[in-house]
Amino acid sequence: MERTAGRELALAPLQDWGQETEDGAVYSVSLRRQRSQRWSPGQGPGGGEVPRPAACDAFLHYRTSKVRALRAARLERLVRELVSGDRAQDPGFVPAFLATHRAFVPTARVLALLLPPPPPPLPPGVEIKKTEGRDLSFNQNLRAVVSVLGSWLRDHPQDFRDPPAHSDLSSVRTFLGWAAPLGAEAREAEKLLGQLLEEAEHAQEEEAQPQARAGPPGAAQTPCAGCPEGCSQEEEGLVQEGPELLDFGVDEVAEQLTLLDVELFSRVRPCECLGSVWSQRDRPGAAGVAPTVRATVTQFNTVTGCVLGSVLGPPGLAAPQRAQRLEKWIRIAQRCRELRNFSSLRAILSALQSNPIYRLKRSWGAVSREPLSTFRKLSQIFSDENNHLSCREILSQEEATEGPQEEDTPLGSLPSKLPPGPVPYLGTFLTDLIMLDTALPDMLEGDLINFEKRRKEWEILARIQQLQRRCRSYCLSPHPPVLAALRAQRQLSEEQSYHVSRVIEPPAASCPSSPRVRRRISLTKRLSAKLSREKGSSPGGSPGDPSSPTSSLSPGSPPSSPRSKDPPPGSPPASPGPQVPSTKLPLSPDLPGPRPLALSLSGPCIPLLGQQGSEARVIRVSIDNDHGNLYRSILLTSQDKAPSVVQRALQKHNVAQPWAHDYQLFQVLPGDRELLIPDNANVFYAMSPAAPGDFMLRRKGGARHTNSVSPT
């Protein structure tokens, strides 16, 4: 339809119009306004001269069209939309579905609905006679399916990894063998099969080789005088063959850290970052979940451990010597900032802000003014108060300056004049995705899949892919001596690092020289707003199934140091410090503690942490059973009574909801105590607001905690 407007106004090119329901599917409807051809005075649409007043030149002509985007539907309808959907109207549907489908359906199920059966064989001597009706429609459908498979194989090849038979890939190869045997998609499928088989053979060769390789970085530890049992170091002090990491220049160390981070971030599979996928990592038998994300976690913890090990070092170092190490790590952090490596930058700052290093007042007192000022400025990038706003703004600025790049550009080449990077801190995106998974329901009323949630997740995954392409512009070469020193750097456990710190500087009356940084926020705080559009459209819908966003990314225990409850008397408040890495693989890259997020997303209002005036908050609920301390997050509002909270928590834990009346809800309090929530109480007001939002479900009649208390 054509509409004529007065002088051009600042109107949005795409305006929300509402929703439509068709064949059980829900569409969001928008109106798109596009400028049509503007005629000059006296000229008609056919080019002829017509008398027109000069005032007509002040008018602009717009064409308004209706745009529909699938918002919620059953699985069969979503798969059908892959083939029959209008790519021009909804160009983001196919990439969003392919990137997020593993959160709600297995790949094999999608292929079973997507791939049509092969045509029956023709009798001998019968020729193919094509009609312009059914055959044409069938061929168009085949081309659409082939196109979807081509995008799937190219952008998400790991979805077809199913060793040893790779049955999903076999189904695709069978279909392409008769539908498009000479197409690029068939060649891509054969190439992928070869890669998967080659990887399997390589893995078998590695398993057959004797385990003679060196252990993880810092695994070979040396005795440490005064350390608790389990810390090993010879009497003469730290023993390390070859130069230490800080013996190299600032540029060398920062560039090698960046090289490692670039390689690991480039290999991250975005689908592993989904909240519903990443939250599976703590379940029994889930050691292989999200391996590429775990690799970035390990590298982050390695860098943090290197800082702790090198700064604490031999306990006999004088304060000025230890201050020199602090200053050098600050310079390395600054160089990482210049290289746009926010991952190692965050790891270094987390270690410097951790309690074992932060409390060393004499060492910090010997740090020069300029490095101390640099440290404070760098710390503001990941400030809790602005929710990493500086880091997010920097990443947005980098993306805004992005120019065209070839997707097949090899790592290490420099295809454009743009600055390389940035390498983001992956924990920021993981926290965003976990909050999305917590705040938005998976299903809507009528057993419809909430695909609007998947679109919002895709927006974040697309940013990760965009940054991965930008990382190809780095041109760094490995320097084996620095990498060897990084691997050999002594690592300390969390308990050991704090003990060594107290040996270096016993608890004192005050700590005036330590840098003032922000206090860690509590594990759970009030939310800023309730869900608006999503919650209104899904009464009875339940949020997703993530791990707790308020526990960084590792549910089960607070991220504070084991000694953080007993800091040196008079010391300033502990900053957002990391969980010092242990010999086991840590599962939380967001080591400095819980990080609230500030999502700038269209649509529903996502609840944010850290706002005290709202009437909702995210709580974590576990079940008292033999399956381990596994938490699930739910959104608690001021209207929620105990039965509904119990029912939603059981749904998150995949427990039959008819058993809801058999469970009681307890809030976990500090000091190994519990608060019993009465059966008909409003949980929001009955809970203790000063305690972390951790709850436990226990069967009625079970063994009650000896320190259980009841609300007055």
mmCIF file of C-alpha atoms in Angstrom, residues 247-504:
data_model
loop_
_atom_site.group_PDB
_atom_site.id
_atom_site.type_symbol
_atom_site.label_atom_id
_atom_site.label_comp_id
_atom_site.label_asym_id
_atom_site.label_seq_id
_atom_site.Cartn_x
_atom_site.Cartn_y
_atom_site.Cartn_z
ATOM 1 C CA ASP A 247 62.128 -12.769 32.596
ATOM 2 C CA PHE A 248 60.739 -11.995 29.139
ATOM 3 C CA GLY A 249 59.699 -8.590 27.896
ATOM 4 C CA VAL A 250 56.240 -7.136 28.354
ATOM 5 C CA ASP A 251 55.484 -7.219 24.631
ATOM 6 C CA GLU A 252 56.627 -10.827 24.281
ATOM 7 C CA VAL A 253 54.441 -12.097 27.110
ATOM 8 C CA ALA A 254 51.364 -10.095 26.064
ATOM 9 C CA GLU A 255 51.651 -11.148 22.421
ATOM 10 C CA GLN A 256 51.991 -14.845 23.282
ATOM 11 C CA LEU A 257 48.997 -14.660 25.607
ATOM 12 C CA THR A 258 47.060 -13.004 22.810
ATOM 13 C CA LEU A 259 48.157 -15.664 20.330
ATOM 14 C CA LEU A 260 46.849 -18.424 22.602
ATOM 15 C CA ASP A 261 43.595 -16.592 23.253
ATOM 16 C CA VAL A 262 43.037 -15.945 19.543
ATOM 17 C CA GLU A 263 43.518 -19.602 18.661
ATOM 18 C CA LEU A 264 41.177 -20.803 21.400
ATOM 19 C CA PHE A 265 38.489 -18.187 20.768
ATOM 20 C CA SER A 266 38.561 -18.870 17.028
ATOM 21 C CA ARG A 267 37.822 -22.543 17.728
ATOM 22 C CA VAL A 268 34.881 -21.853 20.046
ATOM 23 C CA ARG A 269 31.665 -23.363 18.710
ATOM 24 C CA PRO A 270 28.997 -20.741 19.391
ATOM 25 C CA CYS A 271 26.301 -23.340 20.054
ATOM 26 C CA GLU A 272 28.283 -24.503 23.100
ATOM 27 C CA CYS A 273 27.795 -21.048 24.639
ATOM 28 C CA LEU A 274 24.013 -21.429 24.828
ATOM 29 C CA GLY A 275 22.798 -21.338 28.398
ATOM 30 C CA SER A 276 20.874 -24.589 28.028
ATOM 31 C CA VAL A 277 23.987 -26.343 26.653
ATOM 32 C CA TRP A 278 26.614 -24.833 28.947
ATOM 33 C CA SER A 279 24.452 -25.580 31.995
ATOM 34 C CA GLN A 280 24.750 -29.329 31.309
ATOM 35 C CA ARG A 281 28.463 -29.337 32.138
ATOM 36 C CA ASP A 282 28.010 -30.304 35.812
ATOM 37 C CA ARG A 283 25.767 -33.288 35.233
ATOM 38 C CA PRO A 284 27.172 -36.792 35.680
ATOM 39 C CA GLY A 285 28.745 -38.069 32.491
ATOM 40 C CA ALA A 286 28.877 -34.606 30.905
ATOM 41 C CA ALA A 287 32.649 -34.222 30.925
ATOM 42 C CA GLY A 288 32.662 -33.847 27.140
ATOM 43 C CA VAL A 289 30.064 -31.072 27.026
ATOM 44 C CA ALA A 290 31.259 -27.784 25.495
ATOM 45 C CA PRO A 291 34.938 -28.737 25.018
ATOM 46 C CA THR A 292 35.864 -25.556 23.149
ATOM 47 C CA VAL A 293 34.415 -23.359 25.891
ATOM 48 C CA ARG A 294 36.186 -25.439 28.529
ATOM 49 C CA ALA A 295 39.455 -24.843 26.690
ATOM 50 C CA THR A 296 39.037 -21.082 27.056
ATOM 51 C CA VAL A 297 38.244 -21.609 30.742
ATOM 52 C CA THR A 298 41.442 -23.576 31.207
ATOM 53 C CA GLN A 299 43.515 -20.882 29.488
ATOM 54 C CA PHE A 300 41.887 -18.148 31.566
ATOM 55 C CA ASN A 301 42.659 -20.033 34.777
ATOM 56 C CA THR A 302 46.203 -20.729 33.608
ATOM 57 C CA VAL A 303 46.893 -17.015 33.136
ATOM 58 C CA THR A 304 45.337 -16.229 36.509
ATOM 59 C CA GLY A 305 47.450 -18.926 38.120
ATOM 60 C CA CYS A 306 50.609 -17.637 36.474
ATOM 61 C CA VAL A 307 50.038 -14.193 37.950
ATOM 62 C CA LEU A 308 49.413 -15.633 41.405
ATOM 63 C CA GLY A 309 52.388 -17.976 41.245
ATOM 64 C CA SER A 310 54.831 -15.359 39.970
ATOM 65 C CA VAL A 311 53.743 -12.571 42.341
ATOM 66 C CA LEU A 312 53.568 -14.702 45.462
ATOM 67 C CA GLY A 313 56.643 -16.645 44.360
ATOM 68 C CA PRO A 314 59.263 -17.420 47.007
ATOM 69 C CA PRO A 315 58.076 -16.058 50.364
ATOM 70 C CA GLY A 316 61.516 -14.532 50.968
ATOM 71 C CA LEU A 317 61.192 -11.754 48.377
ATOM 72 C CA ALA A 318 61.334 -8.232 49.734
ATOM 73 C CA ALA A 319 58.373 -5.918 49.237
ATOM 74 C CA PRO A 320 60.132 -3.793 46.545
ATOM 75 C CA GLN A 321 60.951 -6.941 44.563
ATOM 76 C CA ARG A 322 57.383 -8.152 44.776
ATOM 77 C CA ALA A 323 56.210 -4.668 43.781
ATOM 78 C CA GLN A 324 58.315 -4.931 40.620
ATOM 79 C CA ARG A 325 56.448 -8.104 39.720
ATOM 80 C CA LEU A 326 53.144 -6.370 40.311
ATOM 81 C CA GLU A 327 54.209 -3.474 38.094
ATOM 82 C CA LYS A 328 55.307 -5.782 35.315
ATOM 83 C CA TRP A 329 51.990 -7.622 35.319
ATOM 84 C CA ILE A 330 50.205 -4.274 35.201
ATOM 85 C CA ARG A 331 52.281 -3.341 32.140
ATOM 86 C CA ILE A 332 51.487 -6.717 30.564
ATOM 87 C CA ALA A 333 47.801 -6.066 31.224
ATOM 88 C CA GLN A 334 48.098 -2.646 29.604
ATOM 89 C CA ARG A 335 49.766 -4.198 26.580
ATOM 90 C CA CYS A 336 46.954 -6.757 26.355
ATOM 91 C CA ARG A 337 44.559 -3.835 26.344
ATOM 92 C CA GLU A 338 46.478 -2.258 23.470
ATOM 93 C CA LEU A 339 46.312 -5.575 21.628
ATOM 94 C CA ARG A 340 42.551 -5.658 22.308
ATOM 95 C CA ASN A 341 42.906 -8.912 24.203
ATOM 96 C CA PHE A 342 40.214 -8.586 26.835
ATOM 97 C CA SER A 343 40.433 -12.236 27.859
ATOM 98 C CA SER A 344 43.965 -12.190 29.251
ATOM 99 C CA LEU A 345 43.399 -8.624 30.446
ATOM 100 C CA ARG A 346 40.521 -9.842 32.578
ATOM 101 C CA ALA A 347 42.515 -12.844 33.833
ATOM 102 C CA ILE A 348 45.452 -10.680 34.932
ATOM 103 C CA LEU A 349 43.227 -8.132 36.643
ATOM 104 C CA SER A 350 41.294 -10.897 38.392
ATOM 105 C CA ALA A 351 44.486 -12.313 39.841
ATOM 106 C CA LEU A 352 45.781 -8.912 40.940
ATOM 107 C CA GLN A 353 42.429 -8.189 42.592
ATOM 108 C CA SER A 354 42.226 -11.568 44.308
ATOM 109 C CA ASN A 355 42.506 -11.671 48.058
ATOM 110 C CA PRO A 356 45.949 -13.385 48.284
ATOM 111 C CA ILE A 357 47.569 -10.574 46.258
ATOM 112 C CA TYR A 358 45.258 -7.725 47.169
ATOM 113 C CA ARG A 359 46.034 -7.975 50.884
ATOM 114 C CA LEU A 360 49.817 -7.529 50.436
ATOM 115 C CA LYS A 361 49.881 -3.959 51.760
ATOM 116 C CA ARG A 362 53.672 -3.587 51.858
ATOM 117 C CA SER A 363 54.062 -4.818 48.283
ATOM 118 C CA TRP A 364 51.320 -2.522 46.977
ATOM 119 C CA GLY A 365 52.823 0.317 48.988
ATOM 120 C CA ALA A 366 56.043 -0.032 47.003
ATOM 121 C CA VAL A 367 54.279 0.147 43.615
ATOM 122 C CA SER A 368 54.924 3.389 41.730
ATOM 123 C CA ARG A 369 52.136 5.888 41.252
ATOM 124 C CA GLU A 370 51.901 5.560 37.466
ATOM 125 C CA PRO A 371 51.411 1.755 37.371
ATOM 126 C CA LEU A 372 48.917 2.054 40.206
ATOM 127 C CA SER A 373 46.934 4.613 38.236
ATOM 128 C CA THR A 374 47.028 2.349 35.178
ATOM 129 C CA PHE A 375 45.769 -0.542 37.262
ATOM 130 C CA ARG A 376 42.786 1.462 38.501
ATOM 131 C CA LYS A 377 41.882 2.587 34.981
ATOM 132 C CA LEU A 378 42.077 -0.942 33.600
ATOM 133 C CA SER A 379 39.950 -2.252 36.452
ATOM 134 C CA GLN A 380 37.143 0.110 35.454
ATOM 135 C CA ILE A 381 36.766 -1.770 32.162
ATOM 136 C CA PHE A 382 35.259 -4.694 34.064
ATOM 137 C CA SER A 383 33.678 -2.702 36.850
ATOM 138 C CA ASP A 384 30.744 -4.361 38.608
ATOM 139 C CA GLU A 385 29.102 -0.993 39.050
ATOM 140 C CA ASN A 386 28.676 -0.364 35.316
ATOM 141 C CA ASN A 387 28.179 -4.066 34.496
ATOM 142 C CA HIS A 388 31.214 -4.213 32.189
ATOM 143 C CA LEU A 389 29.727 -1.285 30.278
ATOM 144 C CA SER A 390 33.146 -0.016 29.210
ATOM 145 C CA CYS A 391 34.114 -3.409 27.821
ATOM 146 C CA ARG A 392 30.786 -3.735 26.012
ATOM 147 C CA GLU A 393 31.107 -0.248 24.538
ATOM 148 C CA ILE A 394 34.604 -0.985 23.283
ATOM 149 C CA LEU A 395 33.443 -4.188 21.605
ATOM 150 C CA SER A 396 30.526 -2.340 20.038
ATOM 151 C CA GLN A 397 32.851 0.342 18.705
ATOM 152 C CA GLU A 398 35.082 -2.305 17.181
ATOM 153 C CA GLU A 399 32.112 -3.963 15.487
ATOM 154 C CA ALA A 400 30.858 -0.594 14.243
ATOM 155 C CA THR A 401 34.133 -0.015 12.385
ATOM 156 C CA GLU A 402 34.130 -3.456 10.807
ATOM 157 C CA GLY A 403 34.468 -3.528 7.053
ATOM 158 C CA PRO A 404 33.955 -6.335 4.554
ATOM 159 C CA GLN A 405 36.064 -9.401 5.172
ATOM 160 C CA GLU A 406 36.302 -12.743 3.435
ATOM 161 C CA GLU A 407 34.903 -15.548 5.532
ATOM 162 C CA ASP A 408 37.559 -17.969 4.273
ATOM 163 C CA THR A 409 40.447 -15.728 5.266
ATOM 164 C CA PRO A 410 43.035 -17.960 6.958
ATOM 165 C CA LEU A 411 44.097 -17.252 10.508
ATOM 166 C CA GLY A 412 47.155 -15.021 10.571
ATOM 167 C CA SER A 413 46.487 -13.120 7.363
ATOM 168 C CA LEU A 414 45.653 -9.437 7.309
ATOM 169 C CA PRO A 415 42.839 -8.913 4.814
ATOM 170 C CA SER A 416 42.086 -5.306 5.683
ATOM 171 C CA LYS A 417 43.528 -2.195 7.246
ATOM 172 C CA LEU A 418 41.336 -2.524 10.304
ATOM 173 C CA PRO A 419 43.026 -3.027 13.676
ATOM 174 C CA PRO A 420 43.137 -6.691 14.715
ATOM 175 C CA GLY A 421 40.681 -8.173 17.139
ATOM 176 C CA PRO A 422 39.280 -7.702 19.635
ATOM 177 C CA VAL A 423 39.504 -10.948 21.602
ATOM 178 C CA PRO A 424 36.532 -10.700 23.964
ATOM 179 C CA TYR A 425 36.169 -11.994 27.476
ATOM 180 C CA LEU A 426 33.913 -14.950 26.720
ATOM 181 C CA GLY A 427 32.367 -14.931 30.192
ATOM 182 C CA THR A 428 30.452 -11.765 29.312
ATOM 183 C CA PHE A 429 28.605 -13.535 26.494
ATOM 184 C CA LEU A 430 28.100 -16.688 28.565
ATOM 185 C CA THR A 431 26.498 -14.632 31.319
ATOM 186 C CA ASP A 432 24.222 -12.898 28.826
ATOM 187 C CA LEU A 433 23.118 -16.212 27.355
ATOM 188 C CA ILE A 434 22.522 -17.754 30.768
ATOM 189 C CA MET A 435 20.410 -14.768 31.794
ATOM 190 C CA LEU A 436 18.393 -15.091 28.596
ATOM 191 C CA ASP A 437 17.884 -18.779 29.231
ATOM 192 C CA THR A 438 16.761 -18.010 32.778
ATOM 193 C CA ALA A 439 14.490 -15.078 31.987
ATOM 194 C CA LEU A 440 12.616 -16.343 28.915
ATOM 195 C CA PRO A 441 10.500 -19.522 28.847
ATOM 196 C CA ASP A 442 11.312 -22.372 26.499
ATOM 197 C CA MET A 443 7.669 -23.141 25.781
ATOM 198 C CA LEU A 444 4.591 -20.967 25.445
ATOM 199 C CA GLU A 445 0.949 -21.777 26.011
ATOM 200 C CA GLY A 446 -0.255 -24.522 23.722
ATOM 201 C CA ASP A 447 3.070 -26.410 23.754
ATOM 202 C CA LEU A 448 4.586 -23.951 21.292
ATOM 203 C CA ILE A 449 8.346 -23.568 21.081
ATOM 204 C CA ASN A 450 9.305 -20.014 22.005
ATOM 205 C CA PHE A 451 11.386 -19.205 18.937
ATOM 206 C CA GLU A 452 11.581 -15.520 19.858
ATOM 207 C CA LYS A 453 13.908 -16.621 22.649
ATOM 208 C CA ARG A 454 16.101 -18.384 20.097
ATOM 209 C CA ARG A 455 16.262 -15.257 17.966
ATOM 210 C CA LYS A 456 17.614 -13.283 20.899
ATOM 211 C CA GLU A 457 20.158 -15.993 21.627
ATOM 212 C CA TRP A 458 21.164 -15.906 17.973
ATOM 213 C CA GLU A 459 21.838 -12.173 18.215
ATOM 214 C CA ILE A 460 24.531 -12.908 20.813
ATOM 215 C CA LEU A 461 25.910 -15.932 18.955
ATOM 216 C CA ALA A 462 26.128 -13.842 15.786
ATOM 217 C CA ARG A 463 28.254 -11.304 17.658
ATOM 218 C CA ILE A 464 30.583 -14.097 18.748
ATOM 219 C CA GLN A 465 30.943 -15.251 15.140
ATOM 220 C CA GLN A 466 31.555 -11.688 14.005
ATOM 221 C CA LEU A 467 34.334 -11.277 16.563
ATOM 222 C CA GLN A 468 35.810 -14.616 15.513
ATOM 223 C CA ARG A 469 36.121 -13.291 11.972
ATOM 224 C CA ARG A 470 37.769 -10.157 13.279
ATOM 225 C CA CYS A 471 40.321 -12.259 15.148
ATOM 226 C CA ARG A 472 41.617 -13.578 11.828
ATOM 227 C CA SER A 473 43.306 -10.227 11.318
ATOM 228 C CA TYR A 474 45.872 -10.909 14.047
ATOM 229 C CA CYS A 475 49.340 -11.629 12.719
ATOM 230 C CA LEU A 476 51.291 -13.139 15.602
ATOM 231 C CA SER A 477 53.971 -15.830 15.593
ATOM 232 C CA PRO A 478 54.614 -18.318 18.397
ATOM 233 C CA HIS A 479 57.696 -17.787 20.545
ATOM 234 C CA PRO A 480 58.513 -21.232 22.031
ATOM 235 C CA PRO A 481 60.615 -20.014 24.996
ATOM 236 C CA VAL A 482 57.778 -17.816 26.269
ATOM 237 C CA LEU A 483 55.208 -20.571 25.777
ATOM 238 C CA ALA A 484 57.492 -23.036 27.581
ATOM 239 C CA ALA A 485 57.855 -20.627 30.502
ATOM 240 C CA LEU A 486 54.082 -20.214 30.596
ATOM 241 C CA ARG A 487 53.592 -23.976 30.799
ATOM 242 C CA ALA A 488 56.312 -24.334 33.446
ATOM 243 C CA GLN A 489 55.043 -21.507 35.635
ATOM 244 C CA ARG A 490 54.237 -22.815 39.095
ATOM 245 C CA GLN A 491 50.538 -22.958 39.922
ATOM 246 C CA LEU A 492 49.062 -22.675 43.400
ATOM 247 C CA SER A 493 45.771 -24.001 44.601
ATOM 248 C CA GLU A 494 43.320 -21.605 46.196
ATOM 249 C CA GLU A 495 44.205 -22.797 49.690
ATOM 250 C CA GLN A 496 47.928 -22.655 49.013
ATOM 251 C CA SER A 497 47.871 -19.161 47.555
ATOM 252 C CA TYR A 498 46.105 -17.724 50.561
ATOM 253 C CA HIS A 499 48.432 -19.537 52.954
ATOM 254 C CA VAL A 500 51.528 -18.258 51.118
ATOM 255 C CA SER A 501 50.089 -14.749 51.189
ATOM 256 C CA ARG A 502 49.706 -14.909 54.970
ATOM 257 C CA VAL A 503 53.266 -16.209 55.289
ATOM 258 C CA ILE A 504 54.550 -13.273 53.221
#
